[in-house]
Every structure is written in C-alpha cells, then in structure tokens.
Amino acid sequence: GTQPGGASYPVGAEPIMASFQRRMDIEFHLRKAIDQREFQLVYQPVVDIYTNRMVGIESLIRWNNTVLGHVPPCDFIPIAEECGLIHHIGEWVIREACKQNMKWQEAGLPKMFVAVNLSRRQFNDTGLCSRIEKILAETGLQPRYLELEITESMSMDVNLAADALTQLKNLGIRIAMDDFGTGYSSLSYLKDFPIDKLKIDQSFIKGLKQKQVNAAIVNTVIAMAKNLNLLVVAEGVETEEELQVLRECGCRFVQGYYYSAPVKPAHIEDMLLQDVRS
Ligand code: C2E
Ligand code: CA
Ligand code: CA
Ligand code: CA
C-alpha cells in the first residue's frame, strides 16, 4: 500500500512500518517539546476517606503537540526512556510540580503533598538526588510535601536505586511504591528499598465487590502494610461499591475517578477552597 509519505511497503509489513514511523515521529517532536512548552501537568486528588479531604495530589504529565495532537504518557514515556530524554522531562516534571505546590501554599491553601512519578531510568543518573535537592531549594518547597513514586522493574539496578532512594528519604522526601502487586518482586522491593507508602494497583480495585480474589488481595496488602508501618493508597477507585469495600478493609486513602479525574491546577484550587469553606 502507499503511505502518506509516498513510501510503499509489502502487504503485512504495513502495521510494523506504521508503528515504527509513529515512534520516530514521537521521538522527533519529543526533542523540542520542553522548549516549545508543550507539556502540562494535571493533578489527581488523593482523598482521606475518614475526613473527606484532599491530603495530596499526584501529578500526571500531558503532552499536546501541534502535529501529533494529544499523545498519552503510555505512548511517549517509554520512548523518552529509551532515547534518554526522560532525564530532562523528569526534571521538568519535578520542578513544575514543586513550583505549583509552593504557589498553592503561598496562596494560603491547605498544605498537601505532591507526588511525582519517577521513571526507573532516572535512577541511572547519579546526580538525581542533588538535582532534586536543588529544585526544592529553588522553589522553597519543604521536602515533606514532595513524594516520589517508583514502580517495580526487573531492569533496575537494586543497589544504585536503594542508594538514591535512601539519600532522598534522608532529605525528608516520602517514597511511594506505585502499581503495587503487579510486578515480579513487590515483596523484595519492600525489603530492599526505604518505602513509606504502597499504592495498590487499580487492577485489584476493579469490581472489588464481585471479585473475591481481589478483595482477599486488597485485605492482605492492607494488613501487611499495617504490620510494616506503611501508608496505603487504593488507586483507580471508580464506584461507591469499591469505596465501601475499601472502607471495610480499613483503607483510609483513595484516588480515582470516583472523587476526581486528573485536573488542571485551577480546578484543584477550587476543590481546596471548597474544603476550607466546608
Ligand atoms: P500511574 O502512575 O499508575 O497513574 C495512574 C493512571 O491511571 C493515570 O493515567 C490516571 O489518569 C489513571 N487513572 C486515575 N484514576 C483512574 C480511575 O479511577 N480509573 C481509571 N481507569 N484510570 C484512572 P495517565 O495519566 O494516562 O498515566 C499513565 C501512566 O503514565 C502513569 O501511571 C505513569 O506510569 C505514567 N506517567 C504519567 N505521568 C508521568 C510523569 O510525569 N513521569 C513518568 N515517568 N511517568 C508518568
Ligand atoms: Ca503513579
Ligand atoms: Ca499507579
Ligand atoms: Ca501504572
């Protein structure tokens, strides 16, 4: 068939060539995205269900490119990791999130943590900790209002990551383990890394009321977290039923569409102001 660019591929190879082209396009435009201010952060509330208040937010990156349109993070983060751009993008995300959180604090809004997703590749950078320290100094945000989320990954150098995480934790930053339960080595991560918080993956929360296996897993994770003195957040909570089961399991913190999708900063401000008034 003939491609928009004029190239012609043998039948059957087209999907592969198309995805290869897509990857090249993303990489090409990604290289200019920071300078052209194409990234934005949206924020999703983490809610304390005992008090019904927002205790923190997770920052999630959004990319809108003039040629490619909106590209979801699952499409460009892996590419940014492969071509090394993740260091630059990751630093932009941390700075932006800290700046924004400081802005809210300076406006007199209730203080809360901002969580930032770290890519495993960012641990290959031995300067990670001092860079984060510099961003905190620059923005004036106290370390206890920053949280870093890490995911499990077999290809992470355990010693390197453990050193970096210990340094970060010593600064007063909290470390959360994202997508807990989906990796190959969840439990050894708890042993090897200075983790403060578990985020139970949304796949365990889906249909919590109907799926007994999920309920058993969630119950067990919460009990384990209590024994290990870890905080727990349930992710991807969408329904009243899921929330109810979580409440029964003694889960205090939740995140998900039930309360709010990720939203722009102005919207977070509105929610915080409502909190203050109510
Ligand atoms: P994640 O860190 O596990 O983030 C949660 C994802 O679930 C987000 O997708 C969020 O929009 C979505 N979500 C939140 N609540 C619900 C819900 O109730 N139901 C459902 N079905 N989904 C919900 P998003 O924003 O597309 O991000 C996808 C992934 O991309 C993130 O997964 C994270 O791994 C990665 N990511 C996003 N932003 C960044 C970033 O700044 N840096 C890095 N390294 N990775 C990022
Ligand atoms: Ca996350
Ligand atoms: Ca997650
Ligand atoms: Ca995830």
PDB file of C-alpha atoms in Angstrom, residues 43-177:
ATOM      1  CA  TYR A  43      -3.236  16.665  39.176  1.00  0.00           C
ATOM      2  CA  GLN A  44      -5.376  13.972  40.731  1.00  0.00           C
ATOM      3  CA  PRO A  45      -6.531  14.295  44.361  1.00  0.00           C
ATOM      4  CA  VAL A  46      -5.661  11.687  46.971  1.00  0.00           C
ATOM      5  CA  VAL A  47      -8.535  11.693  49.449  1.00  0.00           C
ATOM      6  CA  ASP A  48      -8.652  10.768  53.128  1.00  0.00           C
ATOM      7  CA  ILE A  49     -11.995   8.964  53.338  1.00  0.00           C
ATOM      8  CA  TYR A  50     -12.186   9.447  57.111  1.00  0.00           C
ATOM      9  CA  THR A  51     -12.295  13.229  56.746  1.00  0.00           C
ATOM     10  CA  ASN A  52     -13.284  13.541  53.079  1.00  0.00           C
ATOM     11  CA  ARG A  53     -10.362  15.917  52.487  1.00  0.00           C
ATOM     12  CA  MET A  54      -7.713  16.069  49.852  1.00  0.00           C
ATOM     13  CA  VAL A  55      -4.402  15.224  51.527  1.00  0.00           C
ATOM     14  CA  GLY A  56      -2.278  15.274  48.436  1.00  0.00           C
ATOM     15  CA  ILE A  57      -2.211  15.126  44.672  1.00  0.00           C
ATOM     16  CA  GLU A  58      -0.439  13.074  42.041  1.00  0.00           C
ATOM     17  CA  SER A  59       0.999  14.935  39.088  1.00  0.00           C
ATOM     18  CA  LEU A  60       0.495  13.352  35.677  1.00  0.00           C
ATOM     19  CA  ILE A  61       2.095  14.653  32.520  1.00  0.00           C
ATOM     20  CA  ARG A  62       0.149  15.679  29.431  1.00  0.00           C
ATOM     21  CA  TRP A  63       1.633  16.375  26.000  1.00  0.00           C
ATOM     22  CA  ASN A  64      -0.098  18.325  23.284  1.00  0.00           C
ATOM     23  CA  ASN A  65       1.888  18.637  20.059  1.00  0.00           C
ATOM     24  CA  THR A  66       0.742  20.692  17.058  1.00  0.00           C
ATOM     25  CA  VAL A  67       1.405  17.840  14.632  1.00  0.00           C
ATOM     26  CA  LEU A  68       0.659  14.746  16.739  1.00  0.00           C
ATOM     27  CA  GLY A  69      -2.109  16.194  18.894  1.00  0.00           C
ATOM     28  CA  HIS A  70      -2.530  14.782  22.410  1.00  0.00           C
ATOM     29  CA  VAL A  71      -0.128  11.916  22.979  1.00  0.00           C
ATOM     30  CA  PRO A  72      -0.816   9.848  26.145  1.00  0.00           C
ATOM     31  CA  PRO A  73       2.081   9.234  28.560  1.00  0.00           C
ATOM     32  CA  CYS A  74       1.961   5.476  27.959  1.00  0.00           C
ATOM     33  CA  ASP A  75       2.874   6.237  24.331  1.00  0.00           C
ATOM     34  CA  PHE A  76       5.742   8.653  24.886  1.00  0.00           C
ATOM     35  CA  ILE A  77       7.257   7.911  28.328  1.00  0.00           C
ATOM     36  CA  PRO A  78       8.742   4.560  27.178  1.00  0.00           C
ATOM     37  CA  ILE A  79      10.220   6.303  24.130  1.00  0.00           C
ATOM     38  CA  ALA A  80      11.590   9.117  26.298  1.00  0.00           C
ATOM     39  CA  GLU A  81      13.193   6.433  28.463  1.00  0.00           C
ATOM     40  CA  GLU A  82      14.783   4.678  25.511  1.00  0.00           C
ATOM     41  CA  CYS A  83      16.251   7.777  23.931  1.00  0.00           C
ATOM     42  CA  GLY A  84      17.389   9.331  27.209  1.00  0.00           C
ATOM     43  CA  LEU A  85      15.036  12.308  27.105  1.00  0.00           C
ATOM     44  CA  ILE A  86      13.402  11.119  30.315  1.00  0.00           C
ATOM     45  CA  HIS A  87      16.076  12.835  32.423  1.00  0.00           C
ATOM     46  CA  HIS A  88      15.246  16.240  31.026  1.00  0.00           C
ATOM     47  CA  ILE A  89      11.484  15.644  31.020  1.00  0.00           C
ATOM     48  CA  GLY A  90      11.574  14.110  34.504  1.00  0.00           C
ATOM     49  CA  GLU A  91      13.405  17.106  35.890  1.00  0.00           C
ATOM     50  CA  TRP A  92      10.898  19.449  34.271  1.00  0.00           C
ATOM     51  CA  VAL A  93       8.066  17.492  35.919  1.00  0.00           C
ATOM     52  CA  ILE A  94       9.624  17.642  39.397  1.00  0.00           C
ATOM     53  CA  ARG A  95      10.340  21.372  39.120  1.00  0.00           C
ATOM     54  CA  GLU A  96       6.870  22.162  37.779  1.00  0.00           C
ATOM     55  CA  ALA A  97       5.127  20.082  40.474  1.00  0.00           C
ATOM     56  CA  CYS A  98       7.170  21.656  43.304  1.00  0.00           C
ATOM     57  CA  LYS A  99       6.626  25.157  41.917  1.00  0.00           C
ATOM     58  CA  GLN A 100       2.886  24.597  41.681  1.00  0.00           C
ATOM     59  CA  ASN A 101       2.604  23.142  45.171  1.00  0.00           C
ATOM     60  CA  MET A 102       4.600  26.066  46.592  1.00  0.00           C
ATOM     61  CA  LYS A 103       2.311  28.501  44.780  1.00  0.00           C
ATOM     62  CA  TRP A 104      -0.722  26.945  46.478  1.00  0.00           C
ATOM     63  CA  GLN A 105       0.981  27.083  49.860  1.00  0.00           C
ATOM     64  CA  GLU A 106       1.898  30.724  49.359  1.00  0.00           C
ATOM     65  CA  ALA A 107      -1.724  31.448  48.484  1.00  0.00           C
ATOM     66  CA  GLY A 108      -2.627  30.178  51.950  1.00  0.00           C
ATOM     67  CA  LEU A 109      -4.355  26.995  50.793  1.00  0.00           C
ATOM     68  CA  PRO A 110      -4.231  23.870  52.980  1.00  0.00           C
ATOM     69  CA  LYS A 111      -0.836  22.211  52.672  1.00  0.00           C
ATOM     70  CA  MET A 112      -0.666  18.879  50.914  1.00  0.00           C
ATOM     71  CA  PHE A 113       1.933  16.672  49.278  1.00  0.00           C
ATOM     72  CA  VAL A 114       2.521  16.467  45.560  1.00  0.00           C
ATOM     73  CA  ALA A 115       3.513  13.075  44.193  1.00  0.00           C
ATOM     74  CA  VAL A 116       5.704  12.782  41.131  1.00  0.00           C
ATOM     75  CA  ASN A 117       6.211   9.651  39.043  1.00  0.00           C
ATOM     76  CA  LEU A 118       9.838   8.680  38.626  1.00  0.00           C
ATOM     77  CA  SER A 119      10.995   6.540  35.763  1.00  0.00           C
ATOM     78  CA  ARG A 120      13.425   3.756  36.623  1.00  0.00           C
ATOM     79  CA  ARG A 121      15.841   5.252  34.100  1.00  0.00           C
ATOM     80  CA  GLN A 122      16.139   8.358  36.264  1.00  0.00           C
ATOM     81  CA  PHE A 123      17.978   6.244  38.835  1.00  0.00           C
ATOM     82  CA  ASN A 124      20.820   5.703  36.407  1.00  0.00           C
ATOM     83  CA  ASP A 125      21.577   9.353  36.949  1.00  0.00           C
ATOM     84  CA  THR A 126      23.843   9.573  39.996  1.00  0.00           C
ATOM     85  CA  GLY A 127      23.060  13.278  40.299  1.00  0.00           C
ATOM     86  CA  LEU A 128      19.331  12.660  40.776  1.00  0.00           C
ATOM     87  CA  CYS A 129      19.300  13.377  44.486  1.00  0.00           C
ATOM     88  CA  SER A 130      21.297  16.596  44.323  1.00  0.00           C
ATOM     89  CA  ARG A 131      19.183  17.768  41.421  1.00  0.00           C
ATOM     90  CA  ILE A 132      16.019  17.237  43.440  1.00  0.00           C
ATOM     91  CA  GLU A 133      17.608  18.925  46.428  1.00  0.00           C
ATOM     92  CA  LYS A 134      18.397  21.898  44.215  1.00  0.00           C
ATOM     93  CA  ILE A 135      14.824  22.073  42.915  1.00  0.00           C
ATOM     94  CA  LEU A 136      13.499  22.073  46.491  1.00  0.00           C
ATOM     95  CA  ALA A 137      15.879  24.882  47.446  1.00  0.00           C
ATOM     96  CA  GLU A 138      14.982  26.830  44.307  1.00  0.00           C
ATOM     97  CA  THR A 139      11.231  26.551  44.795  1.00  0.00           C
ATOM     98  CA  GLY A 140      11.265  26.732  48.585  1.00  0.00           C
ATOM     99  CA  LEU A 141       9.078  23.638  48.956  1.00  0.00           C
ATOM    100  CA  GLN A 142       9.767  21.655  52.120  1.00  0.00           C
ATOM    101  CA  PRO A 143      10.792  18.069  51.328  1.00  0.00           C
ATOM    102  CA  ARG A 144       7.903  16.601  53.312  1.00  0.00           C
ATOM    103  CA  TYR A 145       5.491  17.989  50.725  1.00  0.00           C
ATOM    104  CA  LEU A 146       7.127  16.041  47.920  1.00  0.00           C
ATOM    105  CA  GLU A 147       6.557  12.358  47.312  1.00  0.00           C
ATOM    106  CA  LEU A 148       8.271  10.214  44.701  1.00  0.00           C
ATOM    107  CA  GLU A 149       6.505   7.250  43.121  1.00  0.00           C
ATOM    108  CA  ILE A 150       8.543   4.359  41.845  1.00  0.00           C
ATOM    109  CA  THR A 151       7.388   1.253  40.026  1.00  0.00           C
ATOM    110  CA  GLU A 152       8.803  -2.219  40.062  1.00  0.00           C
ATOM    111  CA  SER A 153      11.041  -3.094  37.235  1.00  0.00           C
ATOM    112  CA  MET A 154      13.356  -6.011  36.802  1.00  0.00           C
ATOM    113  CA  SER A 155      15.903  -3.940  34.943  1.00  0.00           C
ATOM    114  CA  MET A 156      16.538  -1.504  37.770  1.00  0.00           C
ATOM    115  CA  ASP A 157      19.924  -1.768  39.446  1.00  0.00           C
ATOM    116  CA  VAL A 158      18.889  -2.541  43.034  1.00  0.00           C
ATOM    117  CA  ASN A 159      21.985  -1.143  44.740  1.00  0.00           C
ATOM    118  CA  LEU A 160      22.005   2.050  42.727  1.00  0.00           C
ATOM    119  CA  ALA A 161      18.301   2.621  43.299  1.00  0.00           C
ATOM    120  CA  ALA A 162      18.495   1.765  47.005  1.00  0.00           C
ATOM    121  CA  ASP A 163      21.311   4.285  47.487  1.00  0.00           C
ATOM    122  CA  ALA A 164      19.448   7.006  45.639  1.00  0.00           C
ATOM    123  CA  LEU A 165      16.199   6.333  47.484  1.00  0.00           C
ATOM    124  CA  THR A 166      17.943   6.331  50.865  1.00  0.00           C
ATOM    125  CA  GLN A 167      19.523   9.687  50.067  1.00  0.00           C
ATOM    126  CA  LEU A 168      16.159  11.078  49.001  1.00  0.00           C
ATOM    127  CA  LYS A 169      14.419   9.726  52.069  1.00  0.00           C
ATOM    128  CA  ASN A 170      17.100  11.271  54.278  1.00  0.00           C
ATOM    129  CA  LEU A 171      16.208  14.632  52.785  1.00  0.00           C
ATOM    130  CA  GLY A 172      12.694  14.103  54.146  1.00  0.00           C
ATOM    131  CA  ILE A 173      11.030  13.127  50.884  1.00  0.00           C
ATOM    132  CA  ARG A 174       8.482  10.292  51.007  1.00  0.00           C
ATOM    133  CA  ILE A 175       8.825   7.274  48.748  1.00  0.00           C
ATOM    134  CA  ALA A 176       5.755   5.500  47.402  1.00  0.00           C
ATOM    135  CA  MET A 177       5.651   2.222  45.557  1.00  0.00           C
TER     136      MET A 177
END
